[in-house]
Short mmCIF file of C-alpha atoms in Angstrom, two decimals:
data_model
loop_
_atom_site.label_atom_id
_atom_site.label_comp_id
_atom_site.label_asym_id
_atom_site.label_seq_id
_atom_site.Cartn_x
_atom_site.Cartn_y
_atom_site.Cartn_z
CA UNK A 1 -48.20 107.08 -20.53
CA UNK A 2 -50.61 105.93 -17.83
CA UNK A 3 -50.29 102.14 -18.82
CA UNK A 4 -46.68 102.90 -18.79
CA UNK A 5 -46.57 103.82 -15.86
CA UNK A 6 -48.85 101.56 -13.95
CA UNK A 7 -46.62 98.39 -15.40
CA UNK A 8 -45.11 95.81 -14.21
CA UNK A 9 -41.64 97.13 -13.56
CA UNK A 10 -43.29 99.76 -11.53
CA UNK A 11 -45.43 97.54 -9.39
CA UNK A 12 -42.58 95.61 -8.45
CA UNK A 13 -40.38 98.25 -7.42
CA UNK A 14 -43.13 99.51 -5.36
CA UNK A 15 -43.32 95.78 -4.04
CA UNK A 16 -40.07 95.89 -3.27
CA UNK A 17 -40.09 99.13 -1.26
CA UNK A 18 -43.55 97.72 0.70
CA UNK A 19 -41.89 94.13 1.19
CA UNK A 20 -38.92 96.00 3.41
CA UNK A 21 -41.44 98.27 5.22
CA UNK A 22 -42.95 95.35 6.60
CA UNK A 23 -40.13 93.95 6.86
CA UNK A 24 -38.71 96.43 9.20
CA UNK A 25 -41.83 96.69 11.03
CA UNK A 26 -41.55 92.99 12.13
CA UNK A 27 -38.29 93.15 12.66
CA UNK A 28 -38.38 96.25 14.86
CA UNK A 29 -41.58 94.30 17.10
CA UNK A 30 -39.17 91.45 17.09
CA UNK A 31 -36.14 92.91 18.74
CA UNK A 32 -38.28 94.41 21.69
CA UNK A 33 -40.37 91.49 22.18
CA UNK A 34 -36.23 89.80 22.03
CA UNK A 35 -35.20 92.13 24.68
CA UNK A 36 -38.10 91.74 26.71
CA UNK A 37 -38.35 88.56 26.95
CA UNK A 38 -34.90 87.28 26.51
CA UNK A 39 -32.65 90.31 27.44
CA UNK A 40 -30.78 89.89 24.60
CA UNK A 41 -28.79 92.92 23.03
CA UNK A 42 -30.62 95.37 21.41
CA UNK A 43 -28.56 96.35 18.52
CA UNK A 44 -26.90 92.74 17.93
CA UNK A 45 -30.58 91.20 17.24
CA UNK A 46 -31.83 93.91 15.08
CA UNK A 47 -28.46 93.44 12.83
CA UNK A 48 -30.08 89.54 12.97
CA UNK A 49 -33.01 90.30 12.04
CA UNK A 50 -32.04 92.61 9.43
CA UNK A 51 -30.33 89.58 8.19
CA UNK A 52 -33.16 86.90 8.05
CA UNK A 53 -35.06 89.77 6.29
CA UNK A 54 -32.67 90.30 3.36
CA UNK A 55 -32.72 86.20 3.20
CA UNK A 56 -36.85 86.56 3.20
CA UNK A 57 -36.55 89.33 0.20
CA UNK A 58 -34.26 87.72 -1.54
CA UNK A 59 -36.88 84.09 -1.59
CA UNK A 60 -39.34 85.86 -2.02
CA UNK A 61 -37.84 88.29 -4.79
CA UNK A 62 -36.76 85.27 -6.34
CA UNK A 63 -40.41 83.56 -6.11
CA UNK A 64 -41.30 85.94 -8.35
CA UNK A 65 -38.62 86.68 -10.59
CA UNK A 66 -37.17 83.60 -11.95
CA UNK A 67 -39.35 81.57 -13.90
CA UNK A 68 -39.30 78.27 -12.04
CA UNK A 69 -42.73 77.44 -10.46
CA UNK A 70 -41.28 76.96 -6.76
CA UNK A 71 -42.73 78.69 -3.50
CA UNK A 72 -40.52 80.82 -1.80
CA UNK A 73 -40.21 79.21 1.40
CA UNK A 74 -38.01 76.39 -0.56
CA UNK A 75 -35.91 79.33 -2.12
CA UNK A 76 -35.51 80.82 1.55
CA UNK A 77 -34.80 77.26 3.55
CA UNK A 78 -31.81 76.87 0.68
CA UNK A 79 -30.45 80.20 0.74
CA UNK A 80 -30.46 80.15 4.57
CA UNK A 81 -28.95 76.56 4.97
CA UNK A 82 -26.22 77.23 2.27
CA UNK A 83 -24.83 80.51 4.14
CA UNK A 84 -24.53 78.45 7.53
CA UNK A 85 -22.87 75.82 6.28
CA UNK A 86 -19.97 75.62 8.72
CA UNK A 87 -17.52 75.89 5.77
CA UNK A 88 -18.74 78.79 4.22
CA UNK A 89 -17.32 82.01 4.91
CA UNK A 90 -20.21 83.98 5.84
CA UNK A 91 -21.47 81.24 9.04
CA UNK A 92 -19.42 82.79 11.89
CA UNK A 93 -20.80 86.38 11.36
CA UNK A 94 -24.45 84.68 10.08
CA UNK A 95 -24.48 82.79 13.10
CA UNK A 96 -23.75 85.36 15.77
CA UNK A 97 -25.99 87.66 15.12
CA UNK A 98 -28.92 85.10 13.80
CA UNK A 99 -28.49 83.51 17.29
CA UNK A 100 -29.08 86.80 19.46
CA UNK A 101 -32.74 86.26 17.73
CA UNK A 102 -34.45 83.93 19.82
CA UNK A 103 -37.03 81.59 17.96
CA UNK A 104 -39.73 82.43 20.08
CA UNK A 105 -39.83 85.94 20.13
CA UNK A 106 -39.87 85.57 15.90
CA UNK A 107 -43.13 83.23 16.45
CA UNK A 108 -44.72 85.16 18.95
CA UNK A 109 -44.72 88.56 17.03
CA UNK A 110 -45.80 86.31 13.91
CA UNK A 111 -48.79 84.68 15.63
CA UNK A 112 -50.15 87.86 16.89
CA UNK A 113 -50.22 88.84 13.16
CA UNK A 114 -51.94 85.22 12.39
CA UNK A 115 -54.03 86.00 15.25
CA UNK A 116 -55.81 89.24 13.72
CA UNK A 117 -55.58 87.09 10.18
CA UNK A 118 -57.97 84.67 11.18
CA UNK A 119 -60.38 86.60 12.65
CA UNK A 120 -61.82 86.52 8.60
CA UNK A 121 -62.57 82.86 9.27
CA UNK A 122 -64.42 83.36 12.76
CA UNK A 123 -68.20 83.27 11.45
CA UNK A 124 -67.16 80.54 9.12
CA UNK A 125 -66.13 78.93 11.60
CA UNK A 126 -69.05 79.03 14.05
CA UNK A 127 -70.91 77.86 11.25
CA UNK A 128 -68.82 74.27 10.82
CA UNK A 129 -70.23 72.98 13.87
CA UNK A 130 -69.05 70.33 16.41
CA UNK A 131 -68.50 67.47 13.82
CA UNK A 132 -66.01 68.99 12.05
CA UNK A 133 -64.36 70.00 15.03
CA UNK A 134 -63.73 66.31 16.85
CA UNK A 135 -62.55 65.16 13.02
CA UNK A 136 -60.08 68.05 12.78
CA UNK A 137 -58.66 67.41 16.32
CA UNK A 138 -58.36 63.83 15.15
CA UNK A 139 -57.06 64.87 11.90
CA UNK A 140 -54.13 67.16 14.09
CA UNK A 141 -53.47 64.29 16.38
CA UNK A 142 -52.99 61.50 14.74
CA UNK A 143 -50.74 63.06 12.10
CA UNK A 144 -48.31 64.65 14.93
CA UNK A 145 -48.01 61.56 16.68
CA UNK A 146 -48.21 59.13 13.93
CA UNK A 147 -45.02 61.54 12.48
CA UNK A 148 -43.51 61.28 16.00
CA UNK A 149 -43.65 57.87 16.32
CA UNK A 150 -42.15 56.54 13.19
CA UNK A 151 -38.99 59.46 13.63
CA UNK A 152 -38.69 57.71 16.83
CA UNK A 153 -38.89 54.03 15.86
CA UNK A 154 -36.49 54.40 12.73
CA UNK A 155 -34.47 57.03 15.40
CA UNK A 156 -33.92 54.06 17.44
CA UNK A 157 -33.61 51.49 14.84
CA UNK A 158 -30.35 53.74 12.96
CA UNK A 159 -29.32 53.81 16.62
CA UNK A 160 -29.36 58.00 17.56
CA UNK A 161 -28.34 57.92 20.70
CA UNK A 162 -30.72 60.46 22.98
CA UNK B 1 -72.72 78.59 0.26
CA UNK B 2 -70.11 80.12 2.37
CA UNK B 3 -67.81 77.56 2.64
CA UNK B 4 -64.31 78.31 2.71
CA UNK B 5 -62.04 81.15 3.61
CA UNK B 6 -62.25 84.17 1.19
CA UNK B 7 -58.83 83.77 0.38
CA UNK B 8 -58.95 80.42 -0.64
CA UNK B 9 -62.13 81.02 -2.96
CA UNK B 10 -60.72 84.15 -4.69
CA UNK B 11 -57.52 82.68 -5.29
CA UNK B 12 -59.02 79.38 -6.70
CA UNK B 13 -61.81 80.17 -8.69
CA UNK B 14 -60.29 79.10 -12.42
CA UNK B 15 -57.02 78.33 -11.53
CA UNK B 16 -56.78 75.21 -9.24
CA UNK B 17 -53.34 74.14 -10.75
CA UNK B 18 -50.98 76.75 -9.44
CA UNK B 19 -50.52 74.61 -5.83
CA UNK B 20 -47.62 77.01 -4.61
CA UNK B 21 -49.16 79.94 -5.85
CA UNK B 22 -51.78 79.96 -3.18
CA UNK B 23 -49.44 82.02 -1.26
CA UNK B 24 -47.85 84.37 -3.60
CA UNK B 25 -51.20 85.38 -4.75
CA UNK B 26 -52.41 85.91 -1.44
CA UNK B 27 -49.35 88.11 -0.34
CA UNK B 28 -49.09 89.96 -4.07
CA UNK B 29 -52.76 91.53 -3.76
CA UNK B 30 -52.41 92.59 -0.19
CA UNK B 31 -48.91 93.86 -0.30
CA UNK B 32 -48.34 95.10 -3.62
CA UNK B 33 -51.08 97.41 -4.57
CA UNK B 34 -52.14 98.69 -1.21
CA UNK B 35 -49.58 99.92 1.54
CA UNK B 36 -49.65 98.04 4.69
CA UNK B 37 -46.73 99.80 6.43
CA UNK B 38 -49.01 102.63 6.92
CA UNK B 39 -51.66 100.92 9.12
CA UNK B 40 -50.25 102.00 12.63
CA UNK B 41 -52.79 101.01 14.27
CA UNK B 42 -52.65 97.52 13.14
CA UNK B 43 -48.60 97.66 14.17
CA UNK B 44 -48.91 99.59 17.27
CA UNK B 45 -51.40 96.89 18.18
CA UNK B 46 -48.99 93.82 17.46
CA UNK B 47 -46.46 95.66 19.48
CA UNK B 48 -48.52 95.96 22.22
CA UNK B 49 -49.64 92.46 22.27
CA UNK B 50 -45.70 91.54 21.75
CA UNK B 51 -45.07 94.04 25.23
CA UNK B 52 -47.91 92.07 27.24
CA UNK B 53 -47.11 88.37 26.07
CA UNK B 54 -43.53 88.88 26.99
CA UNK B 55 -43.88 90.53 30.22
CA UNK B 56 -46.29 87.58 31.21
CA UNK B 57 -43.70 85.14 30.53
CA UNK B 58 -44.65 81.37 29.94
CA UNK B 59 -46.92 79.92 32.65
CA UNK B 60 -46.79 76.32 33.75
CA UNK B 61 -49.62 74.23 34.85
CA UNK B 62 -48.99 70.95 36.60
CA UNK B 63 -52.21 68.67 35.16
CA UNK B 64 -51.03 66.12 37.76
CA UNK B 65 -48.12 64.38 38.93
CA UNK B 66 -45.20 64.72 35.65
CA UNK B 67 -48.00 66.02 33.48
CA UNK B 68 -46.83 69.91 32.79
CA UNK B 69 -48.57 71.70 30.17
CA UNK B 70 -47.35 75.24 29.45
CA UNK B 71 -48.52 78.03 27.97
CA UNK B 72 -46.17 80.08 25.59
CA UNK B 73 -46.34 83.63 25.22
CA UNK B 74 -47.16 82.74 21.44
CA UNK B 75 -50.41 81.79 22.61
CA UNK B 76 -51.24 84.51 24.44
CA UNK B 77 -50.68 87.03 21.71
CA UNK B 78 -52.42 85.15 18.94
CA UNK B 79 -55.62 84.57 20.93
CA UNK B 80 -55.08 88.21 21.96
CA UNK B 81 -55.14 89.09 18.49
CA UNK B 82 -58.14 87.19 17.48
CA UNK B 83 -59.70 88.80 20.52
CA UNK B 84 -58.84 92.55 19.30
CA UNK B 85 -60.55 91.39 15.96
CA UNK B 86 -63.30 90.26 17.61
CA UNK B 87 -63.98 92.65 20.28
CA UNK B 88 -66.34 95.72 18.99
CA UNK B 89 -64.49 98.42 20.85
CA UNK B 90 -61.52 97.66 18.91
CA UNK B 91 -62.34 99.89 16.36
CA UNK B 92 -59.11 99.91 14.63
CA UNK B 93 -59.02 96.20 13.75
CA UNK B 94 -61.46 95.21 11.37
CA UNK B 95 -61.66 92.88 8.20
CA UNK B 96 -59.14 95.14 6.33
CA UNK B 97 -56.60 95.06 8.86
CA UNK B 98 -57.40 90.97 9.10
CA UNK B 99 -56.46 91.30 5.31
CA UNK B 100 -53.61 93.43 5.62
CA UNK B 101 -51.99 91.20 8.72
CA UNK B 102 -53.11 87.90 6.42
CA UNK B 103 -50.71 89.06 3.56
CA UNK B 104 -48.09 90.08 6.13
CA UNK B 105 -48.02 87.31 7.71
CA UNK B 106 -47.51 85.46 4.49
CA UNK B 107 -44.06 87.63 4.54
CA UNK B 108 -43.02 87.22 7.90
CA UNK B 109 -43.20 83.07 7.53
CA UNK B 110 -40.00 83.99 5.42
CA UNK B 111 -38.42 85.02 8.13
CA UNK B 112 -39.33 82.29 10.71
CA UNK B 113 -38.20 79.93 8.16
CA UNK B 114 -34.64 81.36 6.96
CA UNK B 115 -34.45 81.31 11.28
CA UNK B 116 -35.19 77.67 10.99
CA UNK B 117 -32.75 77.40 8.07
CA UNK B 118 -29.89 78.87 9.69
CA UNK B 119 -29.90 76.44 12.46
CA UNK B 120 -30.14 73.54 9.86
CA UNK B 121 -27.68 74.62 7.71
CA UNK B 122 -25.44 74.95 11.19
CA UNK B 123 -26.40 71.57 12.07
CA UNK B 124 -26.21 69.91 8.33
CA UNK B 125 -24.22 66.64 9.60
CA UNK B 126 -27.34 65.86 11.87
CA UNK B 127 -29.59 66.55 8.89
CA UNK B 128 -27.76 64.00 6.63
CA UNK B 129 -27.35 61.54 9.86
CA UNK B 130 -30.57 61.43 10.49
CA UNK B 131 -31.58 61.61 6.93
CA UNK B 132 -33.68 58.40 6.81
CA UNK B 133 -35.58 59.58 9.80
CA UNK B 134 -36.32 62.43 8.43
CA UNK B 135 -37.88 61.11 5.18
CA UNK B 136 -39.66 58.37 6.59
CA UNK B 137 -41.86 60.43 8.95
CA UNK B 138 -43.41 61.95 6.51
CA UNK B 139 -45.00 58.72 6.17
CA UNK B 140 -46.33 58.77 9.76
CA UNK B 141 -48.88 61.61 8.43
CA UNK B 142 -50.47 58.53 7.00
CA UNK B 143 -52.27 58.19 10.62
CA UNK B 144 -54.66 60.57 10.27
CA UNK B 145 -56.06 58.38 7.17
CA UNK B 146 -56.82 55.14 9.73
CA UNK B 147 -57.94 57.30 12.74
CA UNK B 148 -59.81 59.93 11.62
CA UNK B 149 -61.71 58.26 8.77
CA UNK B 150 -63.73 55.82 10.48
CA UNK B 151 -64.66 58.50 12.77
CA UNK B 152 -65.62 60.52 10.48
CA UNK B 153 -68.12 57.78 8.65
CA UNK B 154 -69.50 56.93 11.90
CA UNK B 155 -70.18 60.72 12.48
CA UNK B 156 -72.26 60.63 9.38
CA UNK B 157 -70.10 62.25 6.79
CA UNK B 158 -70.24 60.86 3.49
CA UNK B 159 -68.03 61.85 0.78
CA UNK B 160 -66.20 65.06 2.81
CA UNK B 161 -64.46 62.53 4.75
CA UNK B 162 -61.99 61.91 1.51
CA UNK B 163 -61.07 65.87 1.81
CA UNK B 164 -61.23 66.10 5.52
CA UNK B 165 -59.08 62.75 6.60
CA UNK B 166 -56.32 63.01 4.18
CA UNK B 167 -53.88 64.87 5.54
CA UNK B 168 -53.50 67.67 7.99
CA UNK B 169 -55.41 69.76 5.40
CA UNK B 170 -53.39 73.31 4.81
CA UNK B 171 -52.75 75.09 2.11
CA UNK B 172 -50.87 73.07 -0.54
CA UNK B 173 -53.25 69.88 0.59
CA UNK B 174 -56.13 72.34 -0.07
CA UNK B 175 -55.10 72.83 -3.46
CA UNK B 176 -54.26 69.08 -4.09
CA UNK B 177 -57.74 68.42 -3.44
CA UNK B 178 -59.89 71.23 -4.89
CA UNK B 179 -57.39 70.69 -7.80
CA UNK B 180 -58.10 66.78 -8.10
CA UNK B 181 -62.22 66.86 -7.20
CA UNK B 182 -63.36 70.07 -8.42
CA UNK B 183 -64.53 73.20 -6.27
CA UNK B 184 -67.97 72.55 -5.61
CA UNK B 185 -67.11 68.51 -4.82
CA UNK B 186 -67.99 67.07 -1.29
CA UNK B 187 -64.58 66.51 -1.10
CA UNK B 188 -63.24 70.20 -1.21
CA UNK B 189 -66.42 71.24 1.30
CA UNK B 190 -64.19 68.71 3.60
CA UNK B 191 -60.65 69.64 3.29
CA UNK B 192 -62.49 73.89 3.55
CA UNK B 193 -63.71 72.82 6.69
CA UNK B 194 -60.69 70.85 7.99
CA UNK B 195 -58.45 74.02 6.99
CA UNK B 196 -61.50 76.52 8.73
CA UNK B 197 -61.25 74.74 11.98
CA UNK B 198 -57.47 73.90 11.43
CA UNK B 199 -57.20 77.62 11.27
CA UNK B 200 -58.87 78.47 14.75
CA UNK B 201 -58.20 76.19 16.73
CA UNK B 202 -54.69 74.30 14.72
CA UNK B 203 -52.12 76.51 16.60
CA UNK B 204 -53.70 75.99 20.10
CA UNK B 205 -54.59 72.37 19.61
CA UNK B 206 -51.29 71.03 18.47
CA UNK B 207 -49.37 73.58 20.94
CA UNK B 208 -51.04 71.95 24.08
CA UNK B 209 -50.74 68.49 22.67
CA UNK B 210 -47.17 68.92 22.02
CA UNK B 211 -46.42 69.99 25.83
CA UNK B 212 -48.82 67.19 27.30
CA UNK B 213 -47.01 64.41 24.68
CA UNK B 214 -43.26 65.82 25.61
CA UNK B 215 -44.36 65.55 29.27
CA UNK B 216 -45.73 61.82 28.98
CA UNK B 217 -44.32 59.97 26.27
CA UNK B 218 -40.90 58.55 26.39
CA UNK B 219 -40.28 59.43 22.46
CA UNK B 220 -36.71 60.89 21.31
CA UNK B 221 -36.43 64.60 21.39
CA UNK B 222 -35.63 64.71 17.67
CA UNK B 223 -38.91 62.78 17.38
CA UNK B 224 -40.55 65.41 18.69
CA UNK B 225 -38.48 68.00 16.60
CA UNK B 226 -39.32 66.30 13.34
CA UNK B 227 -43.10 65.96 14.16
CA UNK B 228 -43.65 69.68 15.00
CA UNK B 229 -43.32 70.29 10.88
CA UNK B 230 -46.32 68.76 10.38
CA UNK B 231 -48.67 71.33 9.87
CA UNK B 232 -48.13 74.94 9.01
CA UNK B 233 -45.98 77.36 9.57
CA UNK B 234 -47.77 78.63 12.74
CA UNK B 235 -48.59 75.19 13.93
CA UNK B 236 -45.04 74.25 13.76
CA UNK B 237 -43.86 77.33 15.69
CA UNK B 238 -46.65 76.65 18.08
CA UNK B 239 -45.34 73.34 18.71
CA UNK B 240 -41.66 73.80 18.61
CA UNK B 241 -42.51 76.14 22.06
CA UNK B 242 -42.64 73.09 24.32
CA UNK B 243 -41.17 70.99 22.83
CA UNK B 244 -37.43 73.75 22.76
CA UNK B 245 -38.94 74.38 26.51
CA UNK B 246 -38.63 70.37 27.17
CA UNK B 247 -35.01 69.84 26.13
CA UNK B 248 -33.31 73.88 26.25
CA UNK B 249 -29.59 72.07 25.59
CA UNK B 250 -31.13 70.73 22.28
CA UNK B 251 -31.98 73.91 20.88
CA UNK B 252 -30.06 74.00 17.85
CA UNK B 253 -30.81 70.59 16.93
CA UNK B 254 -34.66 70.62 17.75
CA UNK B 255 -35.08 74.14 15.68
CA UNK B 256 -32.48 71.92 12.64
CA UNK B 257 -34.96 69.18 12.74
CA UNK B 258 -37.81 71.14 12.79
CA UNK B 259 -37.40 73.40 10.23
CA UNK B 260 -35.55 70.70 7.68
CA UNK B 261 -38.89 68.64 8.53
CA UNK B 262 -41.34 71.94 7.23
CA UNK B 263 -38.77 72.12 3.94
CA UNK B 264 -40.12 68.56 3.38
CA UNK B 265 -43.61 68.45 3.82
CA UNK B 266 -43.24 71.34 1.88
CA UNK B 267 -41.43 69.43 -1.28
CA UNK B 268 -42.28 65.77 -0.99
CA UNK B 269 -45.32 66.02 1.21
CA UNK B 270 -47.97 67.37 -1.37
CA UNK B 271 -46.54 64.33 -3.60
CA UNK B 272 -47.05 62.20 -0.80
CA UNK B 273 -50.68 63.02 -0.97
CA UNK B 274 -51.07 62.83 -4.41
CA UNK B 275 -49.61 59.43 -5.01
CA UNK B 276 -50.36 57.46 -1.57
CA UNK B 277 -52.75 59.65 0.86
CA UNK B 278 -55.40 60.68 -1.25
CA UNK B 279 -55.91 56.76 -3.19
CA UNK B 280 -55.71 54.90 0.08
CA UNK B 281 -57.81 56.85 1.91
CA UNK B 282 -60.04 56.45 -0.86
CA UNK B 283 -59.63 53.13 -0.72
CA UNK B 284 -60.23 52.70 2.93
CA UNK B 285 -63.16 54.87 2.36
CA UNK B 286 -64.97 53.03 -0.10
CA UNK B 287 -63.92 49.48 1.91
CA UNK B 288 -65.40 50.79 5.37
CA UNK B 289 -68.52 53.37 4.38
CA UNK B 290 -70.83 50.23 3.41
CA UNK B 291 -70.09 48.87 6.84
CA UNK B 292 -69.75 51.84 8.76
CA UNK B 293 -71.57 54.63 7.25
CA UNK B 294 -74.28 56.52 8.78
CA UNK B 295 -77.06 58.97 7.05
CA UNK B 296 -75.79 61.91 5.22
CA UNK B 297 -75.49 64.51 7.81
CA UNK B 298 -74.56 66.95 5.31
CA UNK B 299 -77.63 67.03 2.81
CA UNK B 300 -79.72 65.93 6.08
CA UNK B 301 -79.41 69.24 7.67
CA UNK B 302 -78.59 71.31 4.21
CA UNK B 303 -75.08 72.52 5.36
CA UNK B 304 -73.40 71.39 8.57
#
C-alpha cells in the first residue's frame, strides 16, 4: 500500500499542485512589483500572468509527460508563439492582458530569486581566483559582441532598415 | 576537489548524456518532493526586495559625454538577494532557501520565456524577415574562441582553456563538455569555473556592457536584440534592460528578437558547439599553446 501510494502518479499530482503554488507566488510578486513600478492595472496583469503561468505548466507538464527528450523552454517558446500568431483566435485577448505585464518587472522578481540561488556558488567562487575571472569577462564579451556584430553586418547586408 | 556547483555535480555524476535534463532534474528534486510554497520567509523576502528595487527606479550615470550606463532595478534586487544570503543576520536565508529559490527559479524562466514568446509570435513576420540574421549570429559566439583563448594560454592555463573558451559556458555547454571529456578532465574543471564565475558576476557583467555598447556603438537595435540571447536566461533579461531602455518604441520587436534568439541557442546552439566550437577551438588550441603557452598554473599552485 505504501509503495502504492508513494508512486509516480502521486508524485506528480503533488508536482502539479507545488508547480502552481509557486506559480502563484511569482505571479502575485510580479503584479505588485508591475504596479509599482509601471502603474499598470492591478487585476488586468494578474489575469496576464495567470496566463504565462498556465503556458509555463503546460511546457513544463509536457517536459515531463511526453516521451520526447526536449527541454521545456522549447515546448513553452512554441506554445507561446503559436497562440499569438496574429491569425489565431486567441491573440487579441492573449495579447492584452500579456502586455499589461511589463518585461521587466517579470525579470526583476526572477533575478531576486537567482540572486538568493547563487549564493550556493559564493565560496566556490572566491576560490576561482582572478584568472578565471579576466577569461570569463572575455569569454562574456566577445560572444555578445561578436553575436552583435554579425546580426548587424548581415542586418545591413539583407537591407533592415533601422 | 570542490570544483563545480553542487547542482551540477549531483546531477552529473553517471549520467552526462541527458544535456536538457540538467534542468528538469534540478527543478524535479527541489520542487517535487519538498514544498517550497511554504517558505514565507524566502517569499516575503523576494517581495520585499521586488517593493525596494521598484520604488528606486532605474538610475542613470553619465560615464562621460554620450556614455550612459544605467542601472536596472533587476540589478538591484539580485545583488540584494545575494546580499540577504550572504549577510549573517539574515537568518531566514540560508543554503536551503538558496536550494529552494534555485529550483524555483528553474520554474519561473518558463514564464519569462512564454513572455518572450508572446511578443515573437506577435511579431512572427519580423522573425521570418530577419530569419537569416537570426541564424547567422549564432555564429558570432564563435568570438569568444579567438579572443579569449590566447588569453587564456598566455595566463598559464593549459588544457582548461578548451572548456573555458568555447562558448559562453552555461548549462547545456556544461553538459556538452563534461559529456565529451569526462568529469574529472581539465577541460570540465574549465567550463565549472567559466559557469562559477559566469554565475556571479554573468548577469552584472553583460548588463553593464550592454548599456555602455548601446550608448557607444552605432550597431542596429535588432543587433542588439538578437545578441542579448546569448547567455542564459538571466543574462539575457539582464541585458534586454538597456538595451528595451535604449530604443522604448522598439519594444515589441527587441523582446521578438530576443527571445526567438534564446529559442535558438537553445536548439541549434549546443550543436553549434558540438560540431564547430569545441574542434576549432581545439584546433586553435593545439596550433597556438606551443607558441604561446606558459607554465601550468593549475598543477603549479595545486588548484587555482
Amino acid at each position: 500500500m505504501v509503495d502504492f501510494i508513494d508512486g509516480a502518479e502521486n508524485v506528480s499530482v503533488h508536482g502539479i499542485f507545488n508547480w502552481i503554488l509557486l506559480l502563484a507566488i511569482f505571479s502575485i510578486i510580479t503584479v505588485v512589483g508591475n504596479y509599482i513600478g509601471y502603474k499598470h492595472p492591478i487585476a488586468d496583469s494578474l489575469v496576464g500572468m495567470a496566463m504565462l503561468s498556465l503556458i509555463t505548466l503546460c511546457g513544463v507538464w509536457m517536459e515531463r509527460e511526453l516521451p520526447f527528450n526536449i527541454s521545456s523552454i522549447i515546448y513553452i517558446s512554441v506554445i507561446g508563439i503559436v497562440l499569438a500568431f496574429p491569425s489565431m483566435p486567441t491573440s487579441g485577448v492573449l495579447l492584452h492582458y500579456v502586455s499589461q505585464v511589463e518585461l521587466l518587472s517579470i525579470v526583476t522578481v526572477f533575478l531576486a530569486y537567482v540572486g538568493i540561488g547563487m549564493g550556493k556558488s559564493w565560496n566556490e567562487f572566491k576560490s576561482l581566483g582572478w584568472r578565471a575571472i579576466i577569461v570569463t569577462v572575455l569569454v562574456i564579451a566577445s560572444t555578445y559582441l561578436g553575436s552583435a556584430v554579425v546580426a548587424h553586418i548581415i542586418l545591413v547586408m539583407t537591407g533592415v532598415p533601422v | 576537489m570542490c570544483w563545480a556547483g553542487e547542482g551540477i555535480i549531483s546531477n552529473n555524476d553517471n549520467e552526462t548524456k541527458e544535456i536538457q535534463h540538467i534542468y528538469r532534474n534540478k527543478t524535479d528534486k527541489r520542487i517535487l518532493k519538498k514544498n517550497p510554497w511554504k517558505d514565507y520567509g524566502l517569499h516575503l523576502s523576494v517581495l520585499l526586495l521586488v517593493i525596494i528595487a521598484e520604488l528606486i527606479g532605474p538610475i542613470e550615470i553619465n560615464l562621460t559625454k554620450g556614455v550612459t550606463v544605467s542601472i536596472m532595478p533587476l540589478l538591484y534586487t539580485m545583488v540584494l538577494g545575494l546580499i540577504f544570503y550572504l549577510a549573517k543576520p539574515i537568518k531566514w536565508i540560508q543554503r536551503k532557501q538558496s536550494r529552494v529559490a534555485e529550483g524555483a527559479m528553474m520554474l519561473f524562466i518558463g514564464v519569462l520565456i512564454a513572455k518572450l514568446a508572446v511578443s515573437s509570435g506577435q511579431s512572427i513576420h519580423l522573425i521570418f524577415e530577419m530569419g537569416p540574421a537570426l541564424i547567422l549570429q549564432e555564429l558570432g559566439h564563435l568570438a569568444t574562441i579567438f579572443i579569449a583563448l590566447p588569453v587564456a594560454l598566455l595566463l598559464g592555463f593549459k588544457r582548461e582553456t578548451i572548456g573555458m573558451t568555447n562558448s559562453i559556458g552555461r548549462e547545456p555547454e556544461v553538459a556538452v563538455v563534461v559529456d565529451k571529456y569526462g568529469f574529472n578532465s581539465p577541460e570540465s574543471r574549465g567550463i565549472f569555473a567559466l559557469f562559477i564565475v559566469g554565475t556571479i558576476i554573468g548577469t552584472v557583467f553583460i548588463s553593464f556592457l550592454t548599456s555602455i555598447c548601446v550608448s557607444v556603438l552605432p550597431l542596429h537595435p535588432y543587433a542588439f536584440a538578437m545578441a542579448s540571447g546569448v547567455g542564459s536566461a538571466s543574462m539575457n533579461a539582464a541585458s534586454l534592460g538597456p538595451t528595451l531602455a535604449a530604443f522604448p518604441s522598439l519594444e515589441t520587436s527587441i523582446e521578438a528578437f530576443a527571445g526567438f534568439s534564446n529559442l535558438l541557442s537553445f536548439s541549434i546552439g549546443i550543436y553549434i558547439v558540438i560540431f564547430i566550437a569545441l574542434p576549432l577551438t581545439e584546433k586553435l588550441y593545439g596550433f597556438l599553446e606551443p607558441k604561446i603557452g606558459k607554465k601550468d598554473v593549475v598543477n603549479q599552485q595545486g588548484g587555482k
